[in-house]
């Protein structure tokens, strides 16, 4: 998913170059700086997300391997217990091997328990986050805001009609109230990192506006980010991104008013903190 965003940004660069001849040098420089900053933020977020995915896969593989080893050791240990009456005939070396096996099994059991505790803690943090968000945003319509969890990642999707007027990237008064509530939840969890991603429908911008859907989606995400920062959210927690019309929730073939409304949205993608799990894995 982040790699798709990265590819789409290449298209944004080409569009920006074509627009350069139509705008002033100062405006072009400002847009170019904004685009570069956004690309760098997205690249950073993509690297972090890829690292998290790779490390999680390594954790899962290690956990499965350890569980198989424990199963094997427990089976061997049961056989030894069944034949405990013959222990007196074991050689000193055999007794030492038995002791080492039991100690190894104990250490692996402890490590598995620590990993399970870390996973449980991560799931608890995710559940608490979702509960907090639903608590502060629960008075809004389900059509205007959706909160989902997919593979441990929290997605909050807010309809643009709550945040912006048509074709505008200036937040409304109502949007400031909504974003203030989101900021309150995030401020209580400074360890979280998240991406704000703008999305538009596939309707073309009016002639003479000077920017397209790519620009609009990025400008909207940047406006949301700046609003959250003014509400006290630490800048290092946030990444701004925009996908224009190219990541719809409803097929591009559906051009109805309802379909376009669903595609016009701002998403908050909140990645869980896996540092504790990584510490257990590396330990």
Coordinates of C-alpha atoms in Angstrom, one line a residue:
X1 CA 0.0 0.0 0.0
X2 CA 2.7 2.6 0.9
X3 CA 4.6 1.6 -2.3
X4 CA 1.6 2.5 -4.3
X5 CA 1.6 5.9 -2.8
X6 CA 5.3 6.3 -3.6
X7 CA 4.6 5.5 -7.3
X8 CA 1.8 7.9 -7.4
X9 CA 4.1 10.7 -6.1
X10 CA 6.2 10.2 -9.3
X11 CA 3.1 11.2 -11.3
X12 CA 2.7 14.2 -9.0
X13 CA 6.2 15.4 -9.9
X14 CA 5.5 15.2 -13.6
X15 CA 2.3 17.2 -13.1
X16 CA 4.1 19.8 -11.0
X17 CA 6.7 20.3 -13.8
X18 CA 3.9 20.8 -16.4
X19 CA 2.3 23.4 -14.1
X20 CA 5.5 25.3 -13.6
X21 CA 5.1 27.2 -16.8
X22 CA 1.7 28.4 -15.7
X23 CA 2.6 29.8 -12.3
X24 CA 5.0 32.4 -10.9
X25 CA 8.5 31.3 -10.1
X26 CA 7.8 31.9 -6.4
X27 CA 4.7 29.9 -6.4
X28 CA 6.5 27.1 -8.3
X29 CA 9.3 27.0 -5.8
X30 CA 6.7 26.8 -2.9
X31 CA 4.9 24.0 -4.6
X32 CA 8.1 22.2 -5.4
X33 CA 9.3 22.5 -1.7
X34 CA 5.9 21.3 -0.4
X35 CA 6.0 18.3 -2.8
X36 CA 9.6 17.4 -1.8
X37 CA 8.8 17.6 1.9
X38 CA 5.8 15.5 1.5
X39 CA 7.7 12.9 -0.5
X40 CA 10.4 12.7 2.1
X41 CA 7.8 12.3 4.9
X42 CA 6.1 9.5 2.9
X43 CA 9.4 7.8 2.1
X44 CA 10.2 7.8 5.8
X45 CA 6.8 6.4 6.7
X46 CA 7.2 3.7 4.1
X47 CA 10.6 2.7 5.4
X48 CA 9.2 2.5 9.0
X49 CA 6.2 0.5 7.9
X50 CA 8.3 -2.0 5.9
X51 CA 10.7 -2.4 8.8
X52 CA 7.7 -3.1 11.2
X53 CA 6.3 -5.7 8.7
X54 CA 9.7 -7.4 8.3
X55 CA 10.3 -7.5 12.1
X56 CA 6.8 -8.7 12.8
X57 CA 7.2 -11.6 10.3
X58 CA 10.5 -12.5 11.9
X59 CA 8.8 -12.5 15.3
X60 CA 6.0 -14.7 14.0
X61 CA 8.5 -17.2 12.5
X62 CA 10.7 -17.3 15.6
X63 CA 7.6 -17.8 17.8
X64 CA 6.4 -20.7 15.6
X65 CA 9.9 -22.3 15.7
X66 CA 10.1 -22.0 19.5
X67 CA 6.7 -23.5 20.0
X68 CA 7.7 -26.5 17.9
X69 CA 10.9 -26.9 19.9
X70 CA 8.9 -26.7 23.2
X71 CA 6.4 -29.3 21.9
X72 CA 9.3 -31.6 21.0
X73 CA 11.1 -31.1 24.3
X74 CA 7.8 -31.7 26.3
X75 CA 7.3 -35.0 24.4
X76 CA 10.8 -36.1 25.2
X77 CA 10.5 -35.0 28.8
X78 CA 7.2 -37.1 29.2
X79 CA 9.0 -40.1 27.9
X80 CA 11.7 -39.6 30.5
X81 CA 9.2 -39.2 33.3
X82 CA 7.5 -42.4 32.3
X83 CA 10.8 -44.2 32.7
X84 CA 11.9 -42.4 35.8
X85 CA 12.2 -45.7 37.6
X86 CA 15.2 -46.5 35.4
X87 CA 17.0 -43.2 36.1
X88 CA 19.4 -45.0 38.4
X89 CA 20.8 -46.9 35.4
X90 CA 21.5 -43.7 33.5
X91 CA 25.0 -42.6 33.1
X92 CA 26.3 -39.4 34.5
X93 CA 26.3 -38.0 31.0
X94 CA 22.7 -39.0 30.4
X95 CA 21.6 -37.2 33.6
X96 CA 23.4 -34.1 32.6
X97 CA 21.7 -34.1 29.2
X98 CA 18.3 -34.5 30.9
X99 CA 19.1 -31.5 33.2
X100 CA 20.1 -29.4 30.2
X101 CA 16.9 -30.4 28.3
X102 CA 14.7 -29.4 31.2
X103 CA 16.5 -26.1 31.7
X104 CA 16.3 -25.3 28.0
X105 CA 12.5 -26.1 28.0
X106 CA 12.0 -23.8 31.0
X107 CA 13.9 -20.9 29.4
X108 CA 11.9 -21.3 26.1
X109 CA 8.6 -21.4 28.1
X110 CA 9.5 -18.2 29.8
X111 CA 10.5 -16.5 26.5
X112 CA 7.2 -17.6 24.9
X113 CA 5.2 -16.3 27.8
X114 CA 7.0 -12.9 27.6
X115 CA 6.2 -12.7 23.8
X116 CA 2.6 -13.6 24.4
X117 CA 2.4 -10.9 27.2
X118 CA 3.9 -8.4 24.8
X119 CA 1.4 -9.3 22.0
X120 CA -1.5 -9.1 24.6
X121 CA -0.2 -5.6 25.7
X122 CA -0.1 -4.4 22.1
X123 CA -3.6 -5.6 21.5
X124 CA -4.8 -4.0 24.7
X125 CA -3.3 -0.6 23.6
X126 CA -5.0 -0.9 20.2
X127 CA -8.3 -1.7 21.8
X128 CA -8.0 1.2 24.2
X129 CA -7.2 3.5 21.3
X130 CA -10.2 2.4 19.3
X131 CA -12.4 2.8 22.4
X132 CA -11.1 6.3 23.1
X133 CA -11.7 7.4 19.5
X134 CA -15.2 6.0 19.4
X135 CA -15.9 7.6 22.7
X136 CA -14.9 11.2 21.5
X137 CA -16.4 10.7 18.0
X138 CA -19.3 8.6 18.8
X139 CA -21.9 11.3 18.2
X140 CA -21.0 11.5 14.5
X141 CA -22.8 9.6 11.8
X142 CA -21.4 6.2 10.7
X143 CA -21.5 7.6 7.1
X144 CA -19.2 10.5 8.1
X145 CA -16.6 8.6 10.2
X146 CA -15.5 5.0 10.3
X147 CA -13.0 3.4 12.7
X148 CA -11.5 -0.1 11.7
X149 CA -8.7 -2.3 12.8
X150 CA -6.9 -4.3 10.1
X151 CA -3.9 -6.5 11.1
X152 CA -3.2 -4.5 14.2
X153 CA -3.3 -1.1 12.4
X154 CA -6.1 1.4 13.3
X155 CA -7.8 3.2 10.4
X156 CA -9.9 6.3 11.0
X157 CA -11.7 7.6 7.9
X158 CA -13.4 11.0 8.1
X159 CA -15.7 12.2 5.3
X160 CA -14.5 15.4 3.7
X161 CA -17.9 17.0 4.1
X162 CA -17.0 17.2 7.9
X163 CA -13.7 18.9 7.2
X164 CA -13.7 20.9 4.0
X165 CA -15.9 22.8 1.5
X166 CA -15.9 21.5 -2.0
X167 CA -12.6 22.1 -3.8
X168 CA -11.2 23.8 -0.7
X169 CA -8.3 22.8 1.6
X170 CA -9.3 25.2 4.4
X171 CA -10.8 23.3 7.4
X172 CA -14.3 24.3 8.5
X173 CA -15.3 25.4 12.0
X174 CA -16.9 22.0 12.5
X175 CA -13.6 20.3 11.4
X176 CA -11.6 22.1 14.1
X177 CA -13.9 20.6 16.7
X178 CA -13.6 17.1 15.2
X179 CA -9.8 17.3 14.9
X180 CA -9.6 18.8 18.4
X181 CA -11.2 15.6 19.7
X182 CA -8.8 13.4 17.7
X183 CA -5.9 15.4 19.0
X184 CA -7.0 14.9 22.6
X185 CA -6.9 11.1 22.1
X186 CA -3.5 11.2 20.4
X187 CA -2.0 13.6 23.0
X188 CA -2.8 11.0 25.7
X189 CA -0.7 8.4 23.8
X190 CA 2.6 10.2 22.8
X191 CA 4.2 6.9 21.8
X192 CA 1.9 6.6 18.7
X193 CA 2.9 7.4 15.2
X194 CA 0.4 7.9 12.4
X195 CA -0.1 9.1 8.9
X196 CA -2.8 11.6 7.7
X197 CA -3.7 10.8 4.1
X198 CA -5.9 12.9 1.9
X199 CA -8.2 11.3 -0.8
X200 CA -10.4 13.0 -3.5
X201 CA -13.0 11.7 -6.0
X202 CA -12.3 11.4 -9.7
X203 CA -14.1 14.7 -10.7
X204 CA -11.7 17.0 -12.4
X205 CA -10.9 20.4 -10.9
X206 CA -12.3 23.5 -12.5
X207 CA -10.3 25.3 -15.2
X208 CA -8.1 28.0 -13.8
X209 CA -7.9 26.7 -10.3
X210 CA -4.1 26.0 -10.7
X211 CA -3.9 22.6 -9.1
X212 CA -5.4 19.1 -9.5
X213 CA -6.7 16.3 -7.3
X214 CA -3.2 15.3 -6.3
X215 CA -2.4 18.8 -5.1
X216 CA -5.8 19.0 -3.3
X217 CA -5.3 15.7 -1.4
X218 CA -1.9 16.7 -0.2
X219 CA -2.9 20.2 0.7
X220 CA -5.8 18.9 2.7
X221 CA -3.7 16.4 4.6
X222 CA -1.1 19.2 5.3
X223 CA -3.9 21.4 6.6
X224 CA -5.2 18.6 8.9
X225 CA -1.6 18.0 10.2
X226 CA -1.1 21.7 11.0
X227 CA -4.4 21.9 12.8
X228 CA -3.5 18.9 14.9
X229 CA -0.1 20.4 15.7
X230 CA -1.9 23.6 16.8
X231 CA -4.0 21.4 19.1
X232 CA -0.8 20.1 20.8
X233 CA 0.1 17.0 18.8
X234 CA 3.9 16.6 18.5
X235 CA 5.1 17.1 14.8
X236 CA 7.3 14.0 15.0
X237 CA 4.3 11.8 15.5
X238 CA 2.7 12.8 12.2
X239 CA 3.3 12.1 8.5
X240 CA 1.3 13.9 5.8
X241 CA 0.4 12.2 2.5
X242 CA -2.1 12.4 -0.4
X243 CA -3.3 9.9 -2.9
X244 CA -5.6 12.1 -5.0
X245 CA -8.3 10.1 -6.7
X246 CA -6.2 6.9 -7.0
X247 CA -7.1 5.0 -3.9
X248 CA -10.9 4.9 -3.9
X249 CA -13.1 2.9 -1.5
X250 CA -15.7 2.6 -4.3
X251 CA -14.8 1.6 -7.8
X252 CA -13.9 4.3 -10.3
X253 CA -16.7 2.9 -12.5
X254 CA -19.2 4.2 -9.9
X255 CA -19.5 7.9 -10.7
X256 CA -22.7 8.6 -8.6
X257 CA -22.8 11.4 -6.1
X258 CA -22.9 8.8 -3.3
X259 CA -19.8 7.0 -4.6
X260 CA -17.8 10.2 -4.9
X261 CA -18.8 11.3 -1.4
X262 CA -17.4 8.0 -0.1
X263 CA -14.1 8.5 -1.9
X264 CA -13.6 12.1 -0.7
X265 CA -12.1 11.4 2.7
X266 CA -9.2 12.0 5.1
X267 CA -7.7 8.9 6.7
X268 CA -5.7 8.5 9.9
X269 CA -3.5 5.4 9.7
X270 CA -2.2 4.6 13.2
X271 CA 0.6 2.1 13.5
X272 CA 0.9 0.2 16.9
X273 CA 4.0 0.5 19.0
X274 CA 5.8 -2.9 18.6
X275 CA 9.0 -1.9 20.4
X276 CA 8.2 -4.1 23.4
X277 CA 7.6 -7.1 21.2
X278 CA 10.9 -6.5 19.3
X279 CA 12.8 -6.3 22.6
X280 CA 11.5 -9.7 23.7
X281 CA 12.4 -11.2 20.2
X282 CA 15.9 -9.7 20.2
X283 CA 16.4 -10.7 23.9

